[in-house]
């Protein structure tokens, strides 16, 4: 091989990870006409350790990209109402907008496969069952990946940019060691499972009790997802008997405990605490998207929304950079700024909620104040869904009192 041949880039972008962040980036870059490979050690369809509330902004994104019909075709039940039961106060509202009124709770086996297929259809090269073992760095710049298919020999692929969409334990991040900021250790120990015979019609119900919380939502195949947890301080003590502690969660709400006793559990209990951080999402020849760049406790279920939004932003930034319209640093710097500005208030709200401590006095006062005011309760549901920001919700509450 001559030196020139050895350094030929096969791709404009190689994306490591093909789930909600990586497949979406594959769709967007391939549709823009760029040569993109999306690789994942998993094969699809397959599950991942995650529940799967897809708030209305995520639904709107899928609609924008023309992949929502694929989800509708799977008979995933729509969710039109979010209900929050804090014990003394219970409120409910609509999480979406007139254009996108509903949320869904699609199994990741189904959602991720829809996205991977759409990326392939758009022209991205998808390599399933391909593990990336090493990020290739030359003269301080990421220039490619080295990996292998199951049982195969090592392959190197070179690209203008390697994007880590490889989740919170990102190999790409490990290789490039980005600045990490606003870090918080794990706050909550979350677990989940599925039930038959626990029907729930069109609502996503959340119950918050002192140091305990759980939620219930309808998913595919007539099954119901339950997800709940306890403070991370109890993680070690409870981890030997997760099942007992998980089932005890429901005793805090006797009507639900009764219904659980009449239902059949159809899956093991899964879950894991996660740490909270932002990472600088770009540098010479590399970028991070989804959990690889910004991770937070799942209590507000923002991960898929955020992965979609960030993948769209990164695709736009790379399009500008590849086409020469803007420098890589300028375009990606904007991505980081927009991501952080958009996420910070929700990040703080999420980390506060994940403590499972009684709502602070000002929140209790706010909840009491909006009780019975449908517009403000819709605002609370929309804020939890990421449809409006905490600041916009503040304006809704202010307006409701005018
Ligand atoms: C318990 C729990 C519950 C959650 N519930 C929700 C919820 O209800 N709603 C919500 O929106 N979010 C939820 N989240 C968050 C959500 O799971 C994530 O935000 C989301 O999956 C991030 O997507 P991603 O594409 O960035 O990464 P991931 O979904 O983690 O995908 C990363 C992919 O990269 C691949 N990969 C990693 N390393 C390599 C390698 N070296 N070579 C090849 N492939 C590799 C992996 O195989 C994987 O497929 C939850 C998280 C947890 C832990």
mmCIF file of N, CA, C and O and ligand atoms in Angstrom, residues 16-22 39-42 44 48-54 108 112 130-133 165-168 171 190 192 271-272 274 289-292 295-296 298 301-305 307, ligand 1:
data_model
loop_
_atom_site.group_PDB
_atom_site.id
_atom_site.type_symbol
_atom_site.label_atom_id
_atom_site.label_comp_id
_atom_site.label_asym_id
_atom_site.label_seq_id
_atom_site.Cartn_x
_atom_site.Cartn_y
_atom_site.Cartn_z
ATOM 1 N N UNK A 16 -19.905 5.642 15.994
ATOM 2 C CA UNK A 16 -19.819 4.449 16.848
ATOM 3 C C UNK A 16 -21.068 4.426 17.717
ATOM 4 O O UNK A 16 -21.283 5.314 18.539
ATOM 5 N N UNK A 17 -21.924 3.408 17.520
ATOM 6 C CA UNK A 17 -23.195 3.332 18.256
ATOM 7 C C UNK A 17 -24.345 3.618 17.312
ATOM 8 O O UNK A 17 -24.320 4.616 16.583
ATOM 9 N N UNK A 18 -25.335 2.710 17.289
ATOM 10 C CA UNK A 18 -26.411 2.830 16.286
ATOM 11 C C UNK A 18 -27.797 2.864 16.930
ATOM 12 O O UNK A 18 -28.759 2.390 16.350
ATOM 13 N N UNK A 19 -27.869 3.424 18.130
ATOM 14 C CA UNK A 19 -29.209 3.526 18.731
ATOM 15 C C UNK A 19 -29.758 4.939 18.517
ATOM 16 O O UNK A 19 -29.580 5.498 17.440
ATOM 17 N N UNK A 20 -30.437 5.491 19.542
ATOM 18 C CA UNK A 20 -31.193 6.715 19.253
ATOM 19 C C UNK A 20 -30.311 7.885 18.782
ATOM 20 O O UNK A 20 -30.721 8.664 17.921
ATOM 21 N N UNK A 21 -29.100 7.989 19.331
ATOM 22 C CA UNK A 21 -28.221 9.083 18.870
ATOM 23 C C UNK A 21 -27.558 8.712 17.545
ATOM 24 O O UNK A 21 -27.606 9.478 16.583
ATOM 25 N N UNK A 22 -26.935 7.538 17.489
ATOM 26 C CA UNK A 22 -26.118 7.176 16.318
ATOM 27 C C UNK A 22 -26.932 6.938 15.061
ATOM 28 O O UNK A 22 -26.557 7.410 13.969
ATOM 29 N N UNK A 39 -21.664 2.024 13.092
ATOM 30 C CA UNK A 39 -21.282 0.676 13.529
ATOM 31 C C UNK A 39 -21.733 0.460 14.966
ATOM 32 O O UNK A 39 -21.788 1.397 15.760
ATOM 33 N N UNK A 40 -22.093 -0.771 15.259
ATOM 34 C CA UNK A 40 -22.512 -1.100 16.628
ATOM 35 C C UNK A 40 -22.178 -2.545 16.917
ATOM 36 O O UNK A 40 -22.369 -3.414 16.062
ATOM 37 N N UNK A 41 -21.711 -2.806 18.143
ATOM 38 C CA UNK A 41 -21.429 -4.197 18.497
ATOM 39 C C UNK A 41 -22.721 -4.989 18.653
ATOM 40 O O UNK A 41 -22.718 -6.208 18.565
ATOM 41 N N UNK A 42 -23.832 -4.280 18.893
ATOM 42 C CA UNK A 42 -25.132 -4.955 18.982
ATOM 43 C C UNK A 42 -25.650 -5.253 17.579
ATOM 44 O O UNK A 42 -25.202 -4.655 16.592
ATOM 45 N N UNK A 44 -29.538 -5.693 15.527
ATOM 46 C CA UNK A 44 -30.883 -5.137 15.710
ATOM 47 C C UNK A 44 -31.922 -6.018 15.018
ATOM 48 O O UNK A 44 -31.638 -6.515 13.927
ATOM 49 N N UNK A 48 -31.884 -2.673 25.174
ATOM 50 C CA UNK A 48 -30.778 -2.046 25.888
ATOM 51 C C UNK A 48 -31.297 -1.667 27.264
ATOM 52 O O UNK A 48 -32.508 -1.633 27.477
ATOM 53 N N UNK A 49 -30.394 -1.406 28.192
ATOM 54 C CA UNK A 49 -30.811 -1.140 29.578
ATOM 55 C C UNK A 49 -31.426 0.258 29.666
ATOM 56 O O UNK A 49 -30.721 1.239 29.914
ATOM 57 N N UNK A 50 -32.722 0.336 29.425
ATOM 58 C CA UNK A 50 -33.375 1.645 29.419
ATOM 59 C C UNK A 50 -34.881 1.461 29.359
ATOM 60 O O UNK A 50 -35.365 0.585 28.648
ATOM 61 N N UNK A 51 -35.595 2.306 30.112
ATOM 62 C CA UNK A 51 -37.019 2.398 29.808
ATOM 63 C C UNK A 51 -37.138 3.337 28.611
ATOM 64 O O UNK A 51 -36.124 3.723 28.015
ATOM 65 N N UNK A 52 -38.326 3.738 28.228
ATOM 66 C CA UNK A 52 -38.442 4.257 26.875
ATOM 67 C C UNK A 52 -39.621 5.205 26.694
ATOM 68 O O UNK A 52 -40.341 5.143 25.695
ATOM 69 N N UNK A 53 -39.820 6.060 27.722
ATOM 70 C CA UNK A 53 -40.811 7.121 27.511
ATOM 71 C C UNK A 53 -40.262 8.032 26.415
ATOM 72 O O UNK A 53 -39.135 8.520 26.507
ATOM 73 N N UNK A 54 -41.050 8.215 25.392
ATOM 74 C CA UNK A 54 -40.672 9.100 24.287
ATOM 75 C C UNK A 54 -41.623 10.293 24.354
ATOM 76 O O UNK A 54 -42.784 10.199 23.954
ATOM 77 N N UNK A 108 -37.463 -0.421 23.129
ATOM 78 C CA UNK A 108 -36.244 -0.055 22.396
ATOM 79 C C UNK A 108 -35.943 -1.065 21.299
ATOM 80 O O UNK A 108 -35.303 -0.729 20.303
ATOM 81 N N UNK A 112 -35.390 1.449 18.177
ATOM 82 C CA UNK A 112 -34.023 1.524 17.644
ATOM 83 C C UNK A 112 -33.933 0.876 16.267
ATOM 84 O O UNK A 112 -33.211 1.357 15.385
ATOM 85 N N UNK A 130 -20.457 -5.225 15.048
ATOM 86 C CA UNK A 130 -19.086 -4.757 14.795
ATOM 87 C C UNK A 130 -18.610 -3.976 16.022
ATOM 88 O O UNK A 130 -19.142 -2.903 16.320
ATOM 89 N N UNK A 131 -17.642 -4.519 16.742
ATOM 90 C CA UNK A 131 -17.140 -3.877 17.961
ATOM 91 C C UNK A 131 -15.946 -3.003 17.634
ATOM 92 O O UNK A 131 -15.002 -3.455 16.973
ATOM 93 N N UNK A 132 -15.996 -1.762 18.062
ATOM 94 C CA UNK A 132 -14.826 -0.880 17.908
ATOM 95 C C UNK A 132 -13.905 -1.129 19.097
ATOM 96 O O UNK A 132 -14.318 -1.039 20.250
ATOM 97 N N UNK A 133 -12.667 -1.464 18.791
ATOM 98 C CA UNK A 133 -11.701 -1.790 19.847
ATOM 99 C C UNK A 133 -10.787 -0.616 20.165
ATOM 100 O O UNK A 133 -10.253 -0.517 21.263
ATOM 101 N N UNK A 165 -21.343 7.888 19.527
ATOM 102 C CA UNK A 165 -22.752 7.808 19.933
ATOM 103 C C UNK A 165 -22.867 6.499 20.707
ATOM 104 O O UNK A 165 -23.814 5.750 20.558
ATOM 105 N N UNK A 166 -21.814 6.262 21.495
ATOM 106 C CA UNK A 166 -21.645 4.945 22.105
ATOM 107 C C UNK A 166 -21.966 4.933 23.592
ATOM 108 O O UNK A 166 -21.413 4.141 24.355
ATOM 109 N N UNK A 167 -22.901 5.816 23.984
ATOM 110 C CA UNK A 167 -23.464 5.720 25.317
ATOM 111 C C UNK A 167 -22.563 6.274 26.408
ATOM 112 O O UNK A 167 -21.486 6.812 26.163
ATOM 113 N N UNK A 168 -23.066 6.150 27.640
ATOM 114 C CA UNK A 168 -22.396 6.848 28.749
ATOM 115 C C UNK A 168 -21.026 6.279 29.078
ATOM 116 O O UNK A 168 -20.217 6.953 29.700
ATOM 117 N N UNK A 171 -16.381 4.651 24.486
ATOM 118 C CA UNK A 171 -14.975 4.365 24.169
ATOM 119 C C UNK A 171 -14.326 5.582 23.502
ATOM 120 O O UNK A 171 -13.149 5.871 23.727
ATOM 121 N N UNK A 190 -32.488 3.277 39.860
ATOM 122 C CA UNK A 190 -33.748 3.024 39.144
ATOM 123 C C UNK A 190 -33.839 1.583 38.612
ATOM 124 O O UNK A 190 -32.841 1.019 38.140
ATOM 125 N N UNK A 192 -36.755 -1.407 36.586
ATOM 126 C CA UNK A 192 -38.012 -1.501 35.842
ATOM 127 C C UNK A 192 -38.309 -2.943 35.436
ATOM 128 O O UNK A 192 -37.420 -3.794 35.431
ATOM 129 N N UNK A 271 -32.112 -2.650 35.762
ATOM 130 C CA UNK A 271 -31.866 -1.248 36.095
ATOM 131 C C UNK A 271 -30.432 -1.005 36.477
ATOM 132 O O UNK A 271 -29.654 -1.957 36.612
ATOM 133 N N UNK A 272 -30.083 0.260 36.626
ATOM 134 C CA UNK A 272 -28.727 0.635 37.031
ATOM 135 C C UNK A 272 -28.691 2.123 37.345
ATOM 136 O O UNK A 272 -29.300 2.915 36.623
ATOM 137 N N UNK A 274 -26.959 5.766 37.343
ATOM 138 C CA UNK A 274 -26.039 6.392 36.384
ATOM 139 C C UNK A 274 -25.486 7.683 36.988
ATOM 140 O O UNK A 274 -26.142 8.307 37.821
ATOM 141 N N UNK A 289 -22.134 12.544 20.882
ATOM 142 C CA UNK A 289 -23.562 12.849 20.796
ATOM 143 C C UNK A 289 -24.321 11.873 21.696
ATOM 144 O O UNK A 289 -23.837 10.771 21.965
ATOM 145 N N UNK A 290 -25.515 12.288 22.171
ATOM 146 C CA UNK A 290 -26.293 11.416 23.053
ATOM 147 C C UNK A 290 -25.617 11.291 24.414
ATOM 148 O O UNK A 290 -24.893 12.186 24.864
ATOM 149 N N UNK A 291 -25.849 10.154 25.074
ATOM 150 C CA UNK A 291 -25.310 9.957 26.436
ATOM 151 C C UNK A 291 -23.793 10.080 26.493
ATOM 152 O O UNK A 291 -23.234 10.367 27.550
ATOM 153 N N UNK A 292 -23.121 9.817 25.394
ATOM 154 C CA UNK A 292 -21.653 9.908 25.392
ATOM 155 C C UNK A 292 -21.204 11.329 25.750
ATOM 156 O O UNK A 292 -20.138 11.512 26.327
ATOM 157 N N UNK A 295 -25.001 13.072 30.065
ATOM 158 C CA UNK A 295 -25.774 12.002 30.702
ATOM 159 C C UNK A 295 -26.412 12.519 31.986
ATOM 160 O O UNK A 295 -25.849 13.378 32.660
ATOM 161 N N UNK A 296 -27.595 12.012 32.270
ATOM 162 C CA UNK A 296 -28.288 12.447 33.484
ATOM 163 C C UNK A 296 -29.218 11.353 33.964
ATOM 164 O O UNK A 296 -29.574 10.452 33.206
ATOM 165 N N UNK A 298 -32.257 9.092 34.804
ATOM 166 C CA UNK A 298 -33.420 8.892 33.906
ATOM 167 C C UNK A 298 -34.768 9.324 34.477
ATOM 168 O O UNK A 298 -35.775 9.184 33.793
ATOM 169 N N UNK A 301 -36.759 11.118 32.160
ATOM 170 C CA UNK A 301 -36.854 10.445 30.854
ATOM 171 C C UNK A 301 -36.544 11.383 29.685
ATOM 172 O O UNK A 301 -37.265 11.419 28.688
ATOM 173 N N UNK A 302 -35.463 12.127 29.806
ATOM 174 C CA UNK A 302 -35.108 13.089 28.747
ATOM 175 C C UNK A 302 -34.114 12.529 27.733
ATOM 176 O O UNK A 302 -33.807 13.173 26.730
ATOM 177 N N UNK A 303 -33.546 11.331 27.990
ATOM 178 C CA UNK A 303 -32.409 10.863 27.202
ATOM 179 C C UNK A 303 -32.680 10.740 25.706
ATOM 180 O O UNK A 303 -31.838 11.134 24.884
ATOM 181 N N UNK A 304 -33.825 10.214 25.347
ATOM 182 C CA UNK A 304 -34.104 10.008 23.916
ATOM 183 C C UNK A 304 -34.370 11.356 23.244
ATOM 184 O O UNK A 304 -33.830 11.649 22.166
ATOM 185 N N UNK A 305 -35.198 12.183 23.908
ATOM 186 C CA UNK A 305 -35.419 13.560 23.407
ATOM 187 C C UNK A 305 -34.082 14.250 23.130
ATOM 188 O O UNK A 305 -33.876 14.847 22.078
ATOM 189 N N UNK A 307 -31.041 12.957 22.831
ATOM 190 C CA UNK A 307 -30.219 12.308 21.797
ATOM 191 C C UNK A 307 -30.703 12.733 20.412
ATOM 192 O O UNK A 307 -29.899 13.021 19.517
HETATM 193 C C1 LIG B 1 -32.735 2.676 33.787
HETATM 194 C C2 LIG B 1 -32.823 3.707 32.693
HETATM 195 C C3 LIG B 1 -34.062 4.150 32.254
HETATM 196 C C4 LIG B 1 -34.150 5.096 31.227
HETATM 197 N N1 LIG B 1 -35.381 5.521 30.807
HETATM 198 C C5 LIG B 1 -35.494 6.431 29.821
HETATM 199 C C6 LIG B 1 -36.777 6.842 29.336
HETATM 200 O O1 LIG B 1 -37.828 6.376 29.793
HETATM 201 N N2 LIG B 1 -36.821 7.772 28.340
HETATM 202 C C7 LIG B 1 -35.681 8.328 27.815
HETATM 203 O O2 LIG B 1 -35.786 9.174 26.934
HETATM 204 N N3 LIG B 1 -34.462 7.940 28.232
HETATM 205 C C8 LIG B 1 -34.343 7.004 29.214
HETATM 206 N N4 LIG B 1 -33.111 6.602 29.639
HETATM 207 C C9 LIG B 1 -31.929 7.207 28.992
HETATM 208 C C10 LIG B 1 -31.698 6.556 27.627
HETATM 209 O O3 LIG B 1 -31.541 5.172 27.776
HETATM 210 C C11 LIG B 1 -30.449 7.141 26.983
HETATM 211 O O4 LIG B 1 -30.436 8.545 27.103
HETATM 212 C C12 LIG B 1 -30.350 6.769 25.516
HETATM 213 O O5 LIG B 1 -30.368 5.382 25.340
HETATM 214 C C13 LIG B 1 -29.062 7.337 24.928
HETATM 215 O O6 LIG B 1 -28.935 6.882 23.611
HETATM 216 P P1 LIG B 1 -27.533 6.803 22.899
HETATM 217 O O7 LIG B 1 -27.849 6.447 21.488
HETATM 218 O O8 LIG B 1 -26.751 8.012 23.210
HETATM 219 O O9 LIG B 1 -26.756 5.605 23.620
HETATM 220 P P2 LIG B 1 -27.150 4.095 23.871
HETATM 221 O O10 LIG B 1 -28.612 3.877 23.784
HETATM 222 O O11 LIG B 1 -26.462 3.743 25.161
HETATM 223 O O12 LIG B 1 -26.465 3.314 22.676
HETATM 224 C C14 LIG B 1 -25.073 3.199 22.569
HETATM 225 C C15 LIG B 1 -24.749 2.106 21.563
HETATM 226 O O13 LIG B 1 -23.341 2.125 21.350
HETATM 227 C C16 LIG B 1 -22.902 0.808 21.177
HETATM 228 N N5 LIG B 1 -21.480 0.731 21.522
HETATM 229 C C17 LIG B 1 -20.896 1.122 22.683
HETATM 230 N N6 LIG B 1 -19.578 0.895 22.631
HETATM 231 C C18 LIG B 1 -19.325 0.345 21.423
HETATM 232 C C19 LIG B 1 -18.133 -0.137 20.788
HETATM 233 N N7 LIG B 1 -16.935 -0.060 21.393
HETATM 234 N N8 LIG B 1 -18.239 -0.648 19.550
HETATM 235 C C20 LIG B 1 -19.435 -0.719 18.916
HETATM 236 N N9 LIG B 1 -20.587 -0.295 19.473
HETATM 237 C C21 LIG B 1 -20.532 0.235 20.714
HETATM 238 C C22 LIG B 1 -23.746 -0.010 22.138
HETATM 239 O O14 LIG B 1 -23.795 -1.372 21.734
HETATM 240 C C23 LIG B 1 -25.105 0.690 22.028
HETATM 241 O O15 LIG B 1 -25.958 0.051 21.116
HETATM 242 C C24 LIG B 1 -32.979 5.643 30.646
HETATM 243 C C25 LIG B 1 -31.727 5.189 31.088
HETATM 244 C C26 LIG B 1 -31.648 4.232 32.089
HETATM 245 C C27 LIG B 1 -30.293 3.776 32.541
#
